[in-house]
């Protein structure tokens, strides 16, 4: 062996490592050692595709209903944890998903936080969410918005357990380290606007005659987007043959003030698929959370196949190639982080 090979001064690897160790004490590191991992050629999501079966979700959350009250829990929610991101309370890198149960007679106290939520109703009748003074009735297939910093509480004066899917931008808020939360002294907020008030005011082809554009630039003024109103529109598209080869007959829920997404951080869609639909491959940089509302089918994601039926929830991480197949007429609701990506100019799609 030559002297140079054992002399650290002449061994490039050792000399470099000594240098890295030295600068490490000064909280510095060489970019060239990690560059390919931090600036990848393509998105490499750490999340995995996964389907949660509704019968398992329901059985477990009803069991939780016997174990803990909403007073103790604040919110009785089972987190849908992405199997590759366990312990991080997230379904994709940017979004939280969970299933909430409220039993007859229960209330979940008023609070507000920076995280925005979309609550998609899965099961049961008779519960409500009150948002900024409007009490929104919750029926299957509806979703309720609780925008950033909007006071909200839930109650179930009905006779059945009510279950819904909560999707929040909380992991993103925590990424920015901008979380605030406040509780209210009173359990439920005073409701001074009846159910459907915001939809009637803002979602009927007229708008209050005044300066509302700025107020509602980043969130829709409509609190409750009902299935009864939206499903027939998707069906009309489908019957007219207005069917995207990847997404089916799909509508995007919109802010009636500016046509944008319902919120700045999360967007929602409803898609109807005709019997025998075989979708083309698609991928985009948004993380998608789907709920099967009607029918059943399967989604091929890269080399995995997710089989789903009514109320099953499934997740497709960013830039995973997927295609839906529907042996019968099917309806899928979906939520994604696309508005954030569009706002930053980083959203992409491909085949
Ligand atoms: C929350 O406040 C609710 O208000 C539901 O019902 C789920 C998940 C994470 C953080 C806050 C609610 C939540 C949440």
XYZ file of C-alpha atoms and ligand atoms in Angstrom:
365
model
C 0.000 0.000 0.000
C 1.334 3.383 -0.849
C 1.927 5.936 1.843
C -0.651 8.222 0.202
C -3.452 5.645 0.629
C -3.043 5.444 4.388
C -2.147 9.057 4.925
C -5.427 10.819 5.690
C -4.105 13.940 4.044
C -4.016 12.033 0.766
C -7.144 9.917 1.161
C -9.910 11.936 -0.430
C -12.765 10.106 1.338
C -11.167 10.469 4.735
C -10.180 14.052 4.186
C -13.717 14.912 3.086
C -15.276 13.035 5.997
C -13.001 14.854 8.430
C -14.108 18.092 6.845
C -17.814 17.119 7.118
C -17.324 16.216 10.773
C -15.636 19.524 11.436
C -18.314 21.691 9.779
C -21.054 19.536 11.329
C -20.065 21.005 14.711
C -20.928 24.383 13.184
C -24.329 23.070 11.952
C -23.222 23.018 8.362
C -23.310 20.175 5.847
C -22.273 19.580 2.227
C -25.210 19.886 -0.171
C -23.435 17.727 -2.770
C -23.845 14.658 -0.575
C -27.680 14.988 -0.500
C -28.599 17.013 -3.577
C -30.094 14.091 -5.514
C -32.318 13.182 -2.569
C -33.603 16.664 -1.849
C -34.113 17.745 -5.452
C -35.582 14.643 -7.095
C -36.192 14.349 -10.831
C -39.829 13.503 -10.072
C -42.057 13.603 -6.997
C -41.292 10.701 -4.654
C -44.166 10.607 -2.195
C -43.457 8.939 1.122
C -47.189 8.153 1.411
C -48.735 4.885 0.205
C -52.009 4.217 -1.576
C -54.537 2.619 0.768
C -58.249 1.894 1.160
C -60.061 1.953 4.491
C -63.132 -0.274 4.454
C -66.205 1.391 5.884
C -67.402 -1.672 7.807
C -64.100 -1.664 9.736
C -64.188 2.097 10.267
C -67.779 2.006 11.516
C -67.266 -0.952 13.848
C -64.225 0.700 15.442
C -65.684 4.179 15.804
C -68.887 2.769 17.368
C -66.638 0.940 19.819
C -64.905 4.273 20.540
C -68.402 5.633 21.216
C -68.557 3.337 24.261
C -65.054 4.212 25.424
C -64.984 7.993 25.418
C -67.393 10.937 25.431
C -67.007 13.987 23.183
C -66.470 16.072 26.348
C -63.408 13.981 27.206
C -62.167 13.614 23.642
C -63.061 17.148 22.465
C -63.655 15.455 19.099
C -64.317 11.707 18.863
C -62.299 11.066 15.729
C -60.356 8.042 14.490
C -57.410 9.227 12.432
C -56.936 7.533 9.067
C -53.174 7.213 9.212
C -51.298 6.645 6.035
C -49.496 3.316 6.594
C -46.202 4.886 5.517
C -46.656 7.946 7.760
C -47.776 6.280 10.994
C -47.861 8.420 14.105
C -47.956 11.654 12.120
C -51.754 12.116 11.997
C -51.841 12.466 8.257
C -53.272 10.655 5.272
C -51.020 12.444 2.795
C -48.054 14.637 3.527
C -50.269 17.741 3.460
C -53.705 16.570 4.666
C -55.364 14.992 7.694
C -58.287 12.589 7.369
C -60.348 11.080 10.156
C -63.822 9.753 10.845
C -65.918 11.452 13.512
C -68.843 9.969 15.422
C -71.510 11.900 17.250
C -74.132 9.882 19.123
C -77.739 10.977 19.671
C -77.920 13.696 22.315
C -74.215 14.524 22.147
C -72.586 17.857 21.390
C -69.008 18.701 20.434
C -68.219 22.114 21.917
C -67.545 25.284 19.959
C -63.953 26.067 19.087
C -61.944 27.609 16.280
C -58.537 27.002 14.806
C -56.348 27.994 11.888
C -56.813 24.629 10.147
C -59.684 24.505 7.686
C -61.929 21.459 7.405
C -64.183 19.764 4.908
C -66.642 17.360 6.575
C -68.152 14.817 4.229
C -71.210 13.089 5.718
C -71.083 9.281 5.534
C -73.868 7.875 7.642
C -76.890 8.813 9.759
C -79.339 11.696 9.842
C -80.139 14.393 12.348
C -76.772 15.941 13.242
C -75.651 19.463 12.475
C -72.513 21.547 12.374
C -72.877 25.198 13.284
C -70.379 27.424 11.470
C -70.150 31.155 12.107
C -73.722 31.276 13.366
C -75.256 29.082 10.669
C -76.572 25.693 11.657
C -75.990 23.317 8.747
C -77.949 20.068 8.704
C -75.773 17.071 7.808
C -77.132 14.499 5.356
C -75.252 11.716 3.617
C -73.198 13.023 0.662
C -73.296 16.647 1.877
C -70.177 18.402 2.995
C -69.794 21.246 5.425
C -66.979 23.767 5.251
C -65.327 25.130 8.331
C -62.895 27.702 6.991
C -59.775 28.935 8.746
C -60.643 30.546 12.125
C -64.403 29.977 11.751
C -66.074 29.033 15.069
C -67.734 25.610 14.813
C -69.557 23.067 16.958
C -71.439 19.872 16.250
C -74.573 18.363 17.761
C -76.859 15.405 17.265
C -80.420 16.039 18.407
C -81.535 13.077 16.246
C -81.990 9.404 16.973
C -79.101 7.774 15.056
C -75.322 7.799 15.342
C -73.928 10.178 12.712
C -70.537 9.632 11.090
C -68.569 11.857 8.795
C -65.134 12.150 7.228
C -63.097 15.116 8.467
C -60.382 16.316 6.092
C -58.189 19.136 7.372
C -55.125 20.989 6.101
C -53.638 20.611 9.615
C -50.332 18.963 8.524
C -49.720 21.943 6.231
C -50.594 24.460 8.950
C -48.141 22.635 11.211
C -45.549 22.578 8.432
C -45.742 26.375 8.458
C -45.876 26.260 12.294
C -48.854 28.620 12.284
C -51.369 26.777 14.484
C -53.645 28.761 16.777
C -56.775 27.471 18.547
C -59.395 28.940 20.881
C -62.242 27.434 22.856
C -65.529 29.135 23.594
C -67.111 29.287 27.033
C -70.551 28.384 25.757
C -70.923 24.809 24.479
C -72.741 25.686 21.272
C -72.637 29.008 19.514
C -75.748 31.119 19.133
C -77.190 30.416 15.754
C -78.705 33.432 14.132
C -78.858 32.050 10.587
C -80.928 29.067 9.600
C -79.791 26.008 7.665
C -79.280 26.796 3.990
C -78.971 30.538 4.597
C -75.499 30.917 3.062
C -76.438 28.732 0.094
C -79.570 30.801 -0.591
C -77.730 34.085 -0.246
C -74.628 33.267 -2.236
C -75.344 30.165 -4.303
C -78.492 31.067 -6.202
C -77.224 33.205 -9.065
C -77.431 36.430 -7.103
C -75.038 37.961 -4.600
C -75.587 40.491 -1.829
C -75.089 43.899 -3.421
C -71.942 45.081 -1.672
C -68.255 44.504 -1.212
C -67.942 40.771 -0.709
C -65.248 39.839 -3.209
C -62.375 40.459 -0.824
C -64.075 38.866 2.162
C -64.627 35.663 0.234
C -61.479 35.637 -1.909
C -59.960 32.693 -0.018
C -63.047 30.752 1.037
C -66.547 30.194 -0.166
C -69.326 31.941 1.763
C -71.449 28.797 1.331
C -71.210 26.503 4.360
C -73.179 23.455 3.214
C -72.756 21.886 -0.236
C -75.590 19.382 -0.481
C -75.611 16.090 -2.340
C -79.238 16.706 -3.321
C -78.144 19.709 -5.388
C -74.885 18.395 -6.807
C -75.597 14.778 -7.724
C -78.185 15.645 -10.406
C -75.630 17.930 -12.084
C -73.022 15.165 -12.313
C -75.744 12.844 -13.600
C -76.751 15.385 -16.224
C -73.133 15.607 -17.449
C -72.898 11.844 -17.586
C -76.145 11.450 -19.530
C -75.035 14.146 -21.954
C -71.802 12.190 -22.558
C -69.674 14.884 -20.964
C -67.363 12.275 -19.470
C -63.640 12.776 -18.945
C -61.749 9.586 -19.887
C -59.852 9.759 -16.564
C -62.190 11.498 -14.121
C -65.670 10.557 -15.342
C -68.500 13.101 -15.355
C -66.891 15.329 -12.764
C -67.863 18.665 -11.267
C -65.646 20.881 -9.150
C -67.234 22.470 -6.099
C -66.737 26.209 -6.414
C -66.770 29.476 -4.537
C -69.741 31.347 -6.096
C -68.079 34.721 -5.526
C -65.070 34.089 -7.793
C -65.399 30.605 -9.291
C -62.342 29.376 -7.390
C -62.014 26.355 -5.131
C -64.164 26.217 -1.989
C -61.127 27.001 0.156
C -57.549 28.158 -0.335
C -56.049 24.903 0.847
C -58.453 22.150 -0.237
C -60.613 21.521 -3.271
C -63.499 19.074 -3.736
C -65.048 17.211 -6.665
C -67.990 14.926 -7.350
C -67.748 12.444 -10.206
C -70.265 10.057 -11.696
C -69.092 7.100 -13.783
C -71.275 5.165 -16.202
C -71.600 1.400 -15.864
C -68.582 -0.280 -17.469
C -66.297 2.771 -17.173
C -62.636 1.896 -17.705
C -60.554 4.961 -16.974
C -57.329 5.992 -18.660
C -54.158 6.391 -16.620
C -53.720 9.708 -14.849
C -51.361 11.270 -12.367
C -50.989 14.674 -10.808
C -48.963 16.257 -8.064
C -51.934 16.554 -5.701
C -52.648 13.987 -3.016
C -56.205 12.691 -3.534
C -58.643 11.420 -0.936
C -61.654 9.617 -2.413
C -64.923 8.470 -0.872
C -67.184 6.056 -2.739
C -70.709 7.433 -2.403
C -72.611 5.020 -4.665
C -71.749 1.884 -6.587
C -68.404 0.136 -6.383
C -65.225 -0.305 -8.357
C -61.472 -0.524 -8.231
C -58.547 1.810 -8.763
C -55.244 0.579 -10.111
C -52.443 2.619 -8.544
C -49.044 1.813 -10.047
C -48.959 -1.981 -9.431
C -51.556 -2.106 -6.645
C -55.341 -2.495 -7.005
C -57.648 -0.838 -4.475
C -61.162 -2.319 -4.343
C -63.831 -0.067 -2.902
C -67.555 0.178 -2.228
C -69.958 2.559 -0.473
C -68.346 4.823 2.149
C -64.903 3.256 1.713
C -62.184 5.913 1.806
C -59.051 5.637 -0.313
C -55.966 7.742 -0.826
C -53.762 8.229 -3.887
C -50.462 9.962 -3.063
C -48.914 12.589 -5.394
C -47.638 11.520 -8.802
C -48.825 7.917 -8.507
C -50.339 6.780 -11.779
C -53.926 5.589 -11.329
C -57.021 4.529 -13.250
C -60.582 3.825 -12.070
C -62.760 0.921 -13.205
C -66.481 0.898 -12.438
C -68.550 -2.217 -13.220
C -71.746 -0.355 -12.287
C -72.855 3.291 -12.202
C -70.723 4.834 -9.487
C -70.255 8.128 -7.657
C -66.944 9.245 -6.119
C -66.390 12.312 -3.961
C -62.825 13.576 -3.662
C -60.741 16.154 -1.840
C -57.217 17.267 -2.608
C -54.571 19.869 -1.822
C -54.626 21.165 -5.405
C -55.609 24.777 -4.502
C -52.436 25.202 -2.461
C -50.314 23.847 -5.285
C -52.066 26.046 -7.854
C -51.580 29.110 -5.664
C -47.858 28.339 -5.575
C -47.732 27.565 -9.290
C -46.395 24.037 -8.726
C -49.375 21.835 -9.671
C -48.736 19.464 -12.571
C -50.569 16.600 -14.200
C -49.623 13.887 -16.637
C -50.350 10.418 -17.974
C -61.269 19.332 14.670
O -61.333 20.511 15.290
C -62.434 18.660 14.312
O -63.859 20.440 14.907
C -62.346 17.440 13.673
O -64.753 18.551 14.463
C -61.141 16.864 13.384
C -58.738 16.950 13.417
C -57.594 17.582 13.732
C -57.616 18.802 14.367
C -58.815 19.404 14.682
C -63.774 19.265 14.594
C -59.967 17.512 13.726
C -60.011 18.755 14.374
